[in-house]
PDB file of C-alpha atoms in Angstrom:
ATOM      1  CA  UNK A   1      -8.350 -11.768  18.943  1.00  0.00           C
ATOM      2  CA  UNK A   2     -10.417 -12.815  15.503  1.00  0.00           C
ATOM      3  CA  UNK A   3      -9.886 -14.546  12.619  1.00  0.00           C
ATOM      4  CA  UNK A   4     -12.293 -14.030   9.912  1.00  0.00           C
ATOM      5  CA  UNK A   5     -11.763 -16.059   6.644  1.00  0.00           C
ATOM      6  CA  UNK A   6     -14.077 -16.463   3.261  1.00  0.00           C
ATOM      7  CA  UNK A   7     -16.393 -13.346   3.565  1.00  0.00           C
ATOM      8  CA  UNK A   8     -17.245 -10.319   2.171  1.00  0.00           C
ATOM      9  CA  UNK A   9     -17.824  -7.070   4.254  1.00  0.00           C
ATOM     10  CA  UNK A  10     -20.101  -4.917   2.422  1.00  0.00           C
ATOM     11  CA  UNK A  11     -21.509  -1.548   2.572  1.00  0.00           C
ATOM     12  CA  UNK A  12     -20.650  -0.669   6.163  1.00  0.00           C
ATOM     13  CA  UNK A  13     -20.944   3.050   7.842  1.00  0.00           C
ATOM     14  CA  UNK A  14     -18.359   4.412  10.247  1.00  0.00           C
ATOM     15  CA  UNK A  15     -18.644   7.879  12.516  1.00  0.00           C
ATOM     16  CA  UNK A  16     -15.357   9.637  12.412  1.00  0.00           C
ATOM     17  CA  UNK A  17     -13.729   6.678  11.485  1.00  0.00           C
ATOM     18  CA  UNK A  18     -13.917   2.901  10.523  1.00  0.00           C
ATOM     19  CA  UNK A  19     -16.478   2.168   7.660  1.00  0.00           C
ATOM     20  CA  UNK A  20     -16.334  -1.251   7.479  1.00  0.00           C
ATOM     21  CA  UNK A  21     -13.932  -2.759  10.261  1.00  0.00           C
ATOM     22  CA  UNK A  22     -12.632  -1.527  13.720  1.00  0.00           C
ATOM     23  CA  UNK A  23      -9.978  -3.545  14.798  1.00  0.00           C
ATOM     24  CA  UNK A  24      -8.522  -2.409  19.046  1.00  0.00           C
ATOM     25  CA  UNK A  25      -7.150  -6.204  19.277  1.00  0.00           C
ATOM     26  CA  UNK A  26      -5.524  -9.006  16.655  1.00  0.00           C
ATOM     27  CA  UNK A  27      -7.492  -9.621  13.564  1.00  0.00           C
ATOM     28  CA  UNK A  28      -6.498 -11.776  10.224  1.00  0.00           C
ATOM     29  CA  UNK A  29      -8.586 -11.523   7.495  1.00  0.00           C
ATOM     30  CA  UNK A  30      -8.098 -14.229   5.090  1.00  0.00           C
ATOM     31  CA  UNK A  31      -9.416 -14.508   2.097  1.00  0.00           C
ATOM     32  CA  UNK A  32     -11.968 -11.793   2.549  1.00  0.00           C
ATOM     33  CA  UNK A  33     -13.255  -8.869   0.472  1.00  0.00           C
ATOM     34  CA  UNK A  34     -13.837  -5.467   2.087  1.00  0.00           C
ATOM     35  CA  UNK A  35     -15.360  -3.378   0.173  1.00  0.00           C
ATOM     36  CA  UNK A  36     -18.053  -0.551  -0.415  1.00  0.00           C
ATOM     37  CA  UNK A  37     -17.900   1.234   2.841  1.00  0.00           C
ATOM     38  CA  UNK A  38     -17.736   4.768   4.288  1.00  0.00           C
ATOM     39  CA  UNK A  39     -16.523   6.427   7.018  1.00  0.00           C
ATOM     40  CA  UNK A  40     -17.935   9.939   7.436  1.00  0.00           C
ATOM     41  CA  UNK A  41     -16.920  13.058   9.720  1.00  0.00           C
ATOM     42  CA  UNK A  42     -17.994  16.657  10.382  1.00  0.00           C
ATOM     43  CA  UNK A  43     -14.742  18.327  10.851  1.00  0.00           C
ATOM     44  CA  UNK A  44     -11.490  16.130   9.664  1.00  0.00           C
ATOM     45  CA  UNK A  45      -8.750  14.946  12.212  1.00  0.00           C
ATOM     46  CA  UNK A  46      -5.044  13.404  11.714  1.00  0.00           C
ATOM     47  CA  UNK A  47      -6.621  10.767  13.684  1.00  0.00           C
ATOM     48  CA  UNK A  48      -9.765  10.259  11.971  1.00  0.00           C
ATOM     49  CA  UNK A  49     -10.479   7.961   8.557  1.00  0.00           C
ATOM     50  CA  UNK A  50     -10.303   4.361   7.839  1.00  0.00           C
ATOM     51  CA  UNK A  51     -12.555   3.623   4.679  1.00  0.00           C
ATOM     52  CA  UNK A  52     -12.199   0.099   4.964  1.00  0.00           C
ATOM     53  CA  UNK A  53     -10.528  -0.995   7.645  1.00  0.00           C
ATOM     54  CA  UNK A  54      -8.861   1.276  11.322  1.00  0.00           C
ATOM     55  CA  UNK A  55      -6.395  -0.554  13.410  1.00  0.00           C
ATOM     56  CA  UNK A  56      -6.479   1.650  16.830  1.00  0.00           C
ATOM     57  CA  UNK A  57      -3.509   1.648  18.982  1.00  0.00           C
ATOM     58  CA  UNK A  58      -1.552  -1.222  19.741  1.00  0.00           C
ATOM     59  CA  UNK A  59      -3.476  -3.776  17.337  1.00  0.00           C
ATOM     60  CA  UNK A  60      -2.417  -6.026  14.883  1.00  0.00           C
ATOM     61  CA  UNK A  61      -3.567  -6.877  11.377  1.00  0.00           C
ATOM     62  CA  UNK A  62      -2.736 -10.039   8.743  1.00  0.00           C
ATOM     63  CA  UNK A  63      -4.484  -9.667   6.143  1.00  0.00           C
ATOM     64  CA  UNK A  64      -4.053 -12.234   3.676  1.00  0.00           C
ATOM     65  CA  UNK A  65      -4.807 -14.022   0.117  1.00  0.00           C
ATOM     66  CA  UNK A  66      -8.007 -10.626   0.613  1.00  0.00           C
ATOM     67  CA  UNK A  67      -8.930  -7.344  -1.111  1.00  0.00           C
ATOM     68  CA  UNK A  68     -10.096  -4.063   0.363  1.00  0.00           C
ATOM     69  CA  UNK A  69     -11.383  -2.458  -2.789  1.00  0.00           C
ATOM     70  CA  UNK A  70     -14.109   0.669  -3.271  1.00  0.00           C
ATOM     71  CA  UNK A  71     -14.367   1.909   0.062  1.00  0.00           C
ATOM     72  CA  UNK A  72     -14.512   5.704   1.152  1.00  0.00           C
ATOM     73  CA  UNK A  73     -13.023   7.954   3.453  1.00  0.00           C
ATOM     74  CA  UNK A  74     -14.100  11.191   4.700  1.00  0.00           C
ATOM     75  CA  UNK A  75     -10.581  12.149   5.871  1.00  0.00           C
ATOM     76  CA  UNK A  76      -7.231   9.754   5.585  1.00  0.00           C
ATOM     77  CA  UNK A  77      -7.060   6.091   4.273  1.00  0.00           C
ATOM     78  CA  UNK A  78      -9.699   5.038   1.970  1.00  0.00           C
ATOM     79  CA  UNK A  79      -8.916   1.141   2.422  1.00  0.00           C
ATOM     80  CA  UNK A  80      -6.493   1.109   5.412  1.00  0.00           C
ATOM     81  CA  UNK A  81      -6.205   3.216   8.549  1.00  0.00           C
ATOM     82  CA  UNK A  82      -3.322   2.133  10.866  1.00  0.00           C
ATOM     83  CA  UNK A  83      -2.974   4.169  14.254  1.00  0.00           C
ATOM     84  CA  UNK A  84       0.430   4.681  16.315  1.00  0.00           C
ATOM     85  CA  UNK A  85       1.777   1.438  17.431  1.00  0.00           C
ATOM     86  CA  UNK A  86       0.237  -1.253  15.267  1.00  0.00           C
ATOM     87  CA  UNK A  87       1.334  -3.916  12.750  1.00  0.00           C
ATOM     88  CA  UNK A  88       0.558  -4.745  10.007  1.00  0.00           C
ATOM     89  CA  UNK A  89       1.292  -7.022   7.439  1.00  0.00           C
ATOM     90  CA  UNK A  90      -0.089  -6.803   3.658  1.00  0.00           C
ATOM     91  CA  UNK A  91       0.058 -10.797   2.128  1.00  0.00           C
ATOM     92  CA  UNK A  92      -0.603 -11.638  -1.742  1.00  0.00           C
ATOM     93  CA  UNK A  93      -3.453  -8.714  -1.229  1.00  0.00           C
ATOM     94  CA  UNK A  94      -5.198  -6.278  -3.032  1.00  0.00           C
ATOM     95  CA  UNK A  95      -5.907  -2.506  -2.341  1.00  0.00           C
ATOM     96  CA  UNK A  96      -7.652  -0.636  -5.183  1.00  0.00           C
ATOM     97  CA  UNK A  97     -10.236   1.939  -6.103  1.00  0.00           C
ATOM     98  CA  UNK A  98     -10.454   3.210  -2.368  1.00  0.00           C
ATOM     99  CA  UNK A  99     -11.118   6.833  -1.696  1.00  0.00           C
ATOM    100  CA  UNK A 100      -9.793   9.695   0.921  1.00  0.00           C
ATOM    101  CA  UNK A 101     -10.909  13.356   1.187  1.00  0.00           C
ATOM    102  CA  UNK A 102      -7.382  13.748   2.648  1.00  0.00           C
ATOM    103  CA  UNK A 103      -4.750  12.031   2.568  1.00  0.00           C
ATOM    104  CA  UNK A 104      -3.233   8.260   1.886  1.00  0.00           C
ATOM    105  CA  UNK A 105      -5.915   6.834  -0.714  1.00  0.00           C
ATOM    106  CA  UNK A 106      -5.200   3.590  -0.196  1.00  0.00           C
ATOM    107  CA  UNK A 107      -3.412   3.483   3.363  1.00  0.00           C
ATOM    108  CA  UNK A 108      -2.638   5.762   6.005  1.00  0.00           C
ATOM    109  CA  UNK A 109      -0.288   4.555   8.069  1.00  0.00           C
ATOM    110  CA  UNK A 110       1.129   5.750  11.626  1.00  0.00           C
ATOM    111  CA  UNK A 111       2.676   2.431  13.451  1.00  0.00           C
ATOM    112  CA  UNK A 112       4.516  -0.841  11.159  1.00  0.00           C
ATOM    113  CA  UNK A 113       3.648  -2.001   7.811  1.00  0.00           C
ATOM    114  CA  UNK A 114       4.805  -4.980   6.074  1.00  0.00           C
ATOM    115  CA  UNK A 115       3.824  -5.682   2.124  1.00  0.00           C
ATOM    116  CA  UNK A 116       4.632  -7.934   0.496  1.00  0.00           C
ATOM    117  CA  UNK A 117       3.217  -9.472  -2.906  1.00  0.00           C
ATOM    118  CA  UNK A 118       0.664  -7.612  -3.126  1.00  0.00           C
ATOM    119  CA  UNK A 119      -0.436  -4.807  -5.394  1.00  0.00           C
ATOM    120  CA  UNK A 120      -2.093  -0.682  -4.412  1.00  0.00           C
ATOM    121  CA  UNK A 121      -3.732   0.255  -7.533  1.00  0.00           C
ATOM    122  CA  UNK A 122      -6.222   3.034  -8.882  1.00  0.00           C
ATOM    123  CA  UNK A 123      -6.402   5.087  -5.645  1.00  0.00           C
ATOM    124  CA  UNK A 124      -7.088   7.914  -4.967  1.00  0.00           C
ATOM    125  CA  UNK A 125      -6.328  10.880  -2.523  1.00  0.00           C
ATOM    126  CA  UNK A 126      -8.467  14.391  -2.723  1.00  0.00           C
ATOM    127  CA  UNK A 127      -6.997  16.425  -0.019  1.00  0.00           C
ATOM    128  CA  UNK A 128      -3.201  16.147  -0.255  1.00  0.00           C
ATOM    129  CA  UNK A 129      -0.278  13.595  -0.822  1.00  0.00           C
ATOM    130  CA  UNK A 130      -0.356  10.178  -1.002  1.00  0.00           C
ATOM    131  CA  UNK A 131      -2.726   8.815  -3.730  1.00  0.00           C
ATOM    132  CA  UNK A 132      -1.535   4.917  -2.828  1.00  0.00           C
ATOM    133  CA  UNK A 133       0.661   5.632   0.936  1.00  0.00           C
ATOM    134  CA  UNK A 134       0.731   8.309   3.491  1.00  0.00           C
ATOM    135  CA  UNK A 135       3.480   6.870   5.592  1.00  0.00           C
ATOM    136  CA  UNK A 136       4.881   8.425   9.448  1.00  0.00           C
ATOM    137  CA  UNK A 137       6.230   7.761  12.474  1.00  0.00           C
ATOM    138  CA  UNK A 138       6.768   3.847  11.668  1.00  0.00           C
ATOM    139  CA  UNK A 139       8.910   1.492   9.675  1.00  0.00           C
ATOM    140  CA  UNK A 140       7.217   0.072   6.550  1.00  0.00           C
ATOM    141  CA  UNK A 141       8.644  -2.313   4.021  1.00  0.00           C
ATOM    142  CA  UNK A 142       7.627  -2.860   0.358  1.00  0.00           C
ATOM    143  CA  UNK A 143       9.005  -6.333  -1.068  1.00  0.00           C
ATOM    144  CA  UNK A 144       7.883  -7.829  -4.571  1.00  0.00           C
ATOM    145  CA  UNK A 145       4.947  -5.705  -4.629  1.00  0.00           C
ATOM    146  CA  UNK A 146       3.179  -3.149  -7.384  1.00  0.00           C
ATOM    147  CA  UNK A 147       1.625   0.484  -6.583  1.00  0.00           C
ATOM    148  CA  UNK A 148      -0.028   1.500  -9.636  1.00  0.00           C
ATOM    149  CA  UNK A 149      -2.098   4.524 -11.444  1.00  0.00           C
ATOM    150  CA  UNK A 150      -2.828   5.870  -8.088  1.00  0.00           C
ATOM    151  CA  UNK A 151      -3.781   9.358  -7.848  1.00  0.00           C
ATOM    152  CA  UNK A 152      -3.290  12.576  -5.432  1.00  0.00           C
ATOM    153  CA  UNK A 153      -4.091  16.464  -6.309  1.00  0.00           C
ATOM    154  CA  UNK A 154      -1.894  18.701  -9.462  1.00  0.00           C
ATOM    155  CA  UNK A 155      -0.618  20.457  -6.224  1.00  0.00           C
ATOM    156  CA  UNK A 156       0.967  17.561  -3.829  1.00  0.00           C
ATOM    157  CA  UNK A 157       0.925  14.350  -6.269  1.00  0.00           C
ATOM    158  CA  UNK A 158       2.650  11.603  -4.881  1.00  0.00           C
ATOM    159  CA  UNK A 159       2.524   7.426  -5.053  1.00  0.00           C
ATOM    160  CA  UNK A 160       3.790   7.437  -1.672  1.00  0.00           C
ATOM    161  CA  UNK A 161       4.564  10.324   1.012  1.00  0.00           C
ATOM    162  CA  UNK A 162       7.342   9.854   3.715  1.00  0.00           C
ATOM    163  CA  UNK A 163       6.874  11.996   6.623  1.00  0.00           C
ATOM    164  CA  UNK A 164       7.992  13.090  10.014  1.00  0.00           C
ATOM    165  CA  UNK A 165       5.671  14.790  12.259  1.00  0.00           C
ATOM    166  CA  UNK A 166       7.111  14.702  15.373  1.00  0.00           C
ATOM    167  CA  UNK A 167      10.620  12.863  17.366  1.00  0.00           C
ATOM    168  CA  UNK A 168       9.823   9.390  15.178  1.00  0.00           C
ATOM    169  CA  UNK A 169      12.002   8.878  12.180  1.00  0.00           C
ATOM    170  CA  UNK A 170       9.765   7.199   9.451  1.00  0.00           C
ATOM    171  CA  UNK A 171      11.428   4.247   7.370  1.00  0.00           C
ATOM    172  CA  UNK A 172       9.937   2.370   3.945  1.00  0.00           C
ATOM    173  CA  UNK A 173      12.643   0.151   2.212  1.00  0.00           C
ATOM    174  CA  UNK A 174      11.426  -0.727  -1.021  1.00  0.00           C
ATOM    175  CA  UNK A 175      12.533  -4.110  -2.845  1.00  0.00           C
ATOM    176  CA  UNK A 176      12.173  -5.920  -5.842  1.00  0.00           C
ATOM    177  CA  UNK A 177       8.772  -3.361  -6.266  1.00  0.00           C
ATOM    178  CA  UNK A 178       7.383  -1.735  -9.293  1.00  0.00           C
ATOM    179  CA  UNK A 179       6.234   2.351  -8.982  1.00  0.00           C
ATOM    180  CA  UNK A 180       4.231   2.827 -11.954  1.00  0.00           C
ATOM    181  CA  UNK A 181       1.451   4.796 -13.599  1.00  0.00           C
ATOM    182  CA  UNK A 182       1.048   6.839 -11.042  1.00  0.00           C
ATOM    183  CA  UNK A 183      -0.099  10.652 -11.503  1.00  0.00           C
ATOM    184  CA  UNK A 184       2.845  13.427 -11.530  1.00  0.00           C
ATOM    185  CA  UNK A 185       5.763  11.105  -8.862  1.00  0.00           C
ATOM    186  CA  UNK A 186       6.342   8.359  -7.058  1.00  0.00           C
ATOM    187  CA  UNK A 187       8.078   9.256  -3.687  1.00  0.00           C
ATOM    188  CA  UNK A 188       7.848  12.767  -1.934  1.00  0.00           C
ATOM    189  CA  UNK A 189      10.102  12.880   1.020  1.00  0.00           C
ATOM    190  CA  UNK A 190      10.349  16.478   2.114  1.00  0.00           C
ATOM    191  CA  UNK A 191       7.117  17.963   2.360  1.00  0.00           C
ATOM    192  CA  UNK A 192       7.023  17.702   6.244  1.00  0.00           C
ATOM    193  CA  UNK A 193      10.124  19.171   6.303  1.00  0.00           C
ATOM    194  CA  UNK A 194      11.257  16.958   8.827  1.00  0.00           C
ATOM    195  CA  UNK A 195      13.979  13.612   8.846  1.00  0.00           C
ATOM    196  CA  UNK A 196      12.780  10.466   6.888  1.00  0.00           C
ATOM    197  CA  UNK A 197      14.597   7.462   6.032  1.00  0.00           C
ATOM    198  CA  UNK A 198      13.955   5.957   2.580  1.00  0.00           C
ATOM    199  CA  UNK A 199      16.082   3.046   1.688  1.00  0.00           C
ATOM    200  CA  UNK A 200      16.338   1.411  -1.491  1.00  0.00           C
ATOM    201  CA  UNK A 201      16.785  -2.791  -1.262  1.00  0.00           C
ATOM    202  CA  UNK A 202      17.635  -2.570  -4.965  1.00  0.00           C
ATOM    203  CA  UNK A 203      15.821  -3.843  -7.758  1.00  0.00           C
ATOM    204  CA  UNK A 204      12.747  -1.558  -8.217  1.00  0.00           C
ATOM    205  CA  UNK A 205      11.009  -0.071 -11.429  1.00  0.00           C
ATOM    206  CA  UNK A 206      10.193   2.837 -10.720  1.00  0.00           C
ATOM    207  CA  UNK A 207       8.587   5.806 -12.895  1.00  0.00           C
ATOM    208  CA  UNK A 208      10.716   8.539 -11.643  1.00  0.00           C
ATOM    209  CA  UNK A 209      14.520   8.910  -9.645  1.00  0.00           C
ATOM    210  CA  UNK A 210      12.501  10.083  -6.409  1.00  0.00           C
ATOM    211  CA  UNK A 211      12.468   7.508  -4.068  1.00  0.00           C
ATOM    212  CA  UNK A 212      16.124   7.113  -3.429  1.00  0.00           C
ATOM    213  CA  UNK A 213      17.480   5.091  -6.581  1.00  0.00           C
ATOM    214  CA  UNK A 214      20.602   2.537  -5.942  1.00  0.00           C
ATOM    215  CA  UNK A 215      22.154   1.692  -8.789  1.00  0.00           C
ATOM    216  CA  UNK A 216      20.358  -1.767  -9.058  1.00  0.00           C
ATOM    217  CA  UNK A 217      16.617  -0.063  -9.785  1.00  0.00           C
ATOM    218  CA  UNK A 218      15.360   0.882 -13.099  1.00  0.00           C
ATOM    219  CA  UNK A 219      14.064   3.899 -13.813  1.00  0.00           C
ATOM    220  CA  UNK A 220      11.328   3.857 -16.303  1.00  0.00           C
ATOM    221  CA  UNK A 221       7.888   5.234 -17.065  1.00  0.00           C
ATOM    222  CA  UNK A 222       6.883   2.165 -18.773  1.00  0.00           C
ATOM    223  CA  UNK A 223       6.893  -0.569 -16.830  1.00  0.00           C
ATOM    224  CA  UNK A 224       4.953  -2.722 -19.396  1.00  0.00           C
ATOM    225  CA  UNK A 225       1.926  -4.314 -17.196  1.00  0.00           C
ATOM    226  CA  UNK A 226      -1.162  -4.469 -17.986  1.00  0.00           C
ATOM    227  CA  UNK A 227      -4.515  -3.379 -16.545  1.00  0.00           C
ATOM    228  CA  UNK A 228      -5.865  -4.370 -13.073  1.00  0.00           C
ATOM    229  CA  UNK A 229      -7.950  -7.828 -13.565  1.00  0.00           C
ATOM    230  CA  UNK A 230      -8.225 -11.543 -12.945  1.00  0.00           C
ATOM    231  CA  UNK A 231      -5.416 -13.258 -13.563  1.00  0.00           C
ATOM    232  CA  UNK A 232      -5.596 -15.956 -10.999  1.00  0.00           C
ATOM    233  CA  UNK A 233      -5.715 -16.458  -7.487  1.00  0.00           C
ATOM    234  CA  UNK A 234      -7.633 -15.259  -4.967  1.00  0.00           C
ATOM    235  CA  UNK A 235      -7.246 -11.128  -5.953  1.00  0.00           C
ATOM    236  CA  UNK A 236      -6.566  -9.190  -8.867  1.00  0.00           C
ATOM    237  CA  UNK A 237      -2.734  -7.974 -10.208  1.00  0.00           C
ATOM    238  CA  UNK A 238      -1.625  -6.481 -12.996  1.00  0.00           C
ATOM    239  CA  UNK A 239       0.078  -8.879 -14.852  1.00  0.00           C
ATOM    240  CA  UNK A 240       3.602  -8.515 -16.788  1.00  0.00           C
ATOM    241  CA  UNK A 241       3.241  -7.535 -20.469  1.00  0.00           C
ATOM    242  CA  UNK A 242       6.288  -8.997 -23.136  1.00  0.00           C
ATOM    243  CA  UNK A 243       8.768  -6.898 -23.146  1.00  0.00           C
ATOM    244  CA  UNK A 244       8.448  -5.724 -19.393  1.00  0.00           C
ATOM    245  CA  UNK A 245      11.712  -4.705 -17.945  1.00  0.00           C
ATOM    246  CA  UNK A 246      10.528  -5.670 -14.810  1.00  0.00           C
ATOM    247  CA  UNK A 247      10.902  -9.419 -16.063  1.00  0.00           C
ATOM    248  CA  UNK A 248      13.869 -11.513 -14.667  1.00  0.00           C
ATOM    249  CA  UNK A 249      15.009  -8.179 -12.942  1.00  0.00           C
ATOM    250  CA  UNK A 250      14.190  -8.567  -9.520  1.00  0.00           C
ATOM    251  CA  UNK A 251      17.105 -10.097  -6.820  1.00  0.00           C
ATOM    252  CA  UNK A 252      16.112 -14.398  -6.060  1.00  0.00           C
ATOM    253  CA  UNK A 253      18.607 -13.827  -3.083  1.00  0.00           C
ATOM    254  CA  UNK A 254      14.694 -12.126  -1.259  1.00  0.00           C
ATOM    255  CA  UNK A 255      12.028 -13.079  -3.593  1.00  0.00           C
ATOM    256  CA  UNK A 256       8.927 -14.676  -2.045  1.00  0.00           C
ATOM    257  CA  UNK A 257       8.427 -18.640  -3.386  1.00  0.00           C
ATOM    258  CA  UNK A 258       5.599 -17.582  -5.156  1.00  0.00           C
ATOM    259  CA  UNK A 259       3.479 -14.445  -6.457  1.00  0.00           C
ATOM    260  CA  UNK A 260       0.593 -12.585  -5.377  1.00  0.00           C
ATOM    261  CA  UNK A 261      -1.366 -15.807  -7.362  1.00  0.00           C
ATOM    262  CA  UNK A 262       0.672 -18.278  -5.864  1.00  0.00           C
ATOM    263  CA  UNK A 263       2.226 -19.192  -9.046  1.00  0.00           C
ATOM    264  CA  UNK A 264       5.923 -20.440  -8.200  1.00  0.00           C
ATOM    265  CA  UNK A 265       8.709 -17.949  -8.814  1.00  0.00           C
ATOM    266  CA  UNK A 266      12.215 -19.302 -10.500  1.00  0.00           C
ATOM    267  CA  UNK A 267      14.621 -20.451  -7.630  1.00  0.00           C
ATOM    268  CA  UNK A 268      18.133 -20.308  -8.685  1.00  0.00           C
ATOM    269  CA  UNK A 269      17.541 -17.462 -11.867  1.00  0.00           C
ATOM    270  CA  UNK A 270      16.220 -14.237 -11.491  1.00  0.00           C
ATOM    271  CA  UNK A 271      12.896 -13.742 -10.382  1.00  0.00           C
ATOM    272  CA  UNK A 272      10.371 -10.952 -11.948  1.00  0.00           C
ATOM    273  CA  UNK A 273       9.932  -7.353  -9.926  1.00  0.00           C
ATOM    274  CA  UNK A 274       6.663  -6.948  -8.468  1.00  0.00           C
ATOM    275  CA  UNK A 275       3.982  -8.501  -7.652  1.00  0.00           C
ATOM    276  CA  UNK A 276       3.350 -10.987 -10.516  1.00  0.00           C
ATOM    277  CA  UNK A 277       5.335 -13.319 -11.940  1.00  0.00           C
ATOM    278  CA  UNK A 278       5.156 -14.005 -16.050  1.00  0.00           C
ATOM    279  CA  UNK A 279       5.105 -17.588 -16.681  1.00  0.00           C
TER     280      UNK A 279
END
C-alpha cells in the first residue's frame, strides 16, 4: 500500500505498459500530477497501455485532487489503464491532453470505476472509439463530471465506448454529468455486438441523444462552458458561462457537497450539472 501526495511524476517511460506508474497494489495519489510519460510497444495487444498510470489485476487506485495530463500510450489508455478486477476512484481530478494509439484516449477500463466531480477533457484515441473513455467488463459510475472536447477517428468517433467482449455485461451510469463538444457523438453502445447496460441517473446535459437519455436529461449541443483553465482549486476545470443550460439543472439529492474546486454547492436547491458550480 502506497500513498503519494503533493508530487509531480513526469517524463517516465514504460515498455509494453505503464509509462509513469505501474500499480499492482493499493495506491492513493493525492494532489499529484502525472504528466509527460510515455508507454511504447512493438506490437499492440489488449492488455497493453497506460501512458500515465497502469492498474494491474486486483489493484486499487484513488486519484484525489490530481491531474493526469499530456501522457502518451503506444496502445490503449493514454492517461489511465485499469485491468480486470481493478477498483478505481477518481475524485475532483482532471484527465486531459492524453493520447492513445488504440482506444481510450483518457481512460481504458476493464474494472470498476467511480468518477465524481472530475473533468475528462481534450484526450485523443487515434485507433478506434473512446476519445475520453473505453469501458468494458466492469461497472462505471460517473457523477457531476464534465467530459468535453475529446477526439477519436472519423470512422469510430465517440467520447465514451461501452462494449462487451466476454460473459460480463459492462455497466455505465451517468448522473448530473456534462458531455459536450466531443467529436461526432457522445456514447457508443453497440460496436462490439454484445449486451451492455447504459443507465441514466438523470439530469445529464449531453450533446446528443446517444447516451440512453431519460426525461430529466437535457439534449443540447451547446453546454455553455469555457475553456479548460485554472479556475481555482488544485485542478483545472471548464467554468460554466452565463446562460449555460447546466446552471441549476442538477439533482440536488445526489450532488456532492462541493464541486471539483472545493466550492460549496447549494443545499436544498438545484445544483449545477457537471464538475463546476457557478458561484
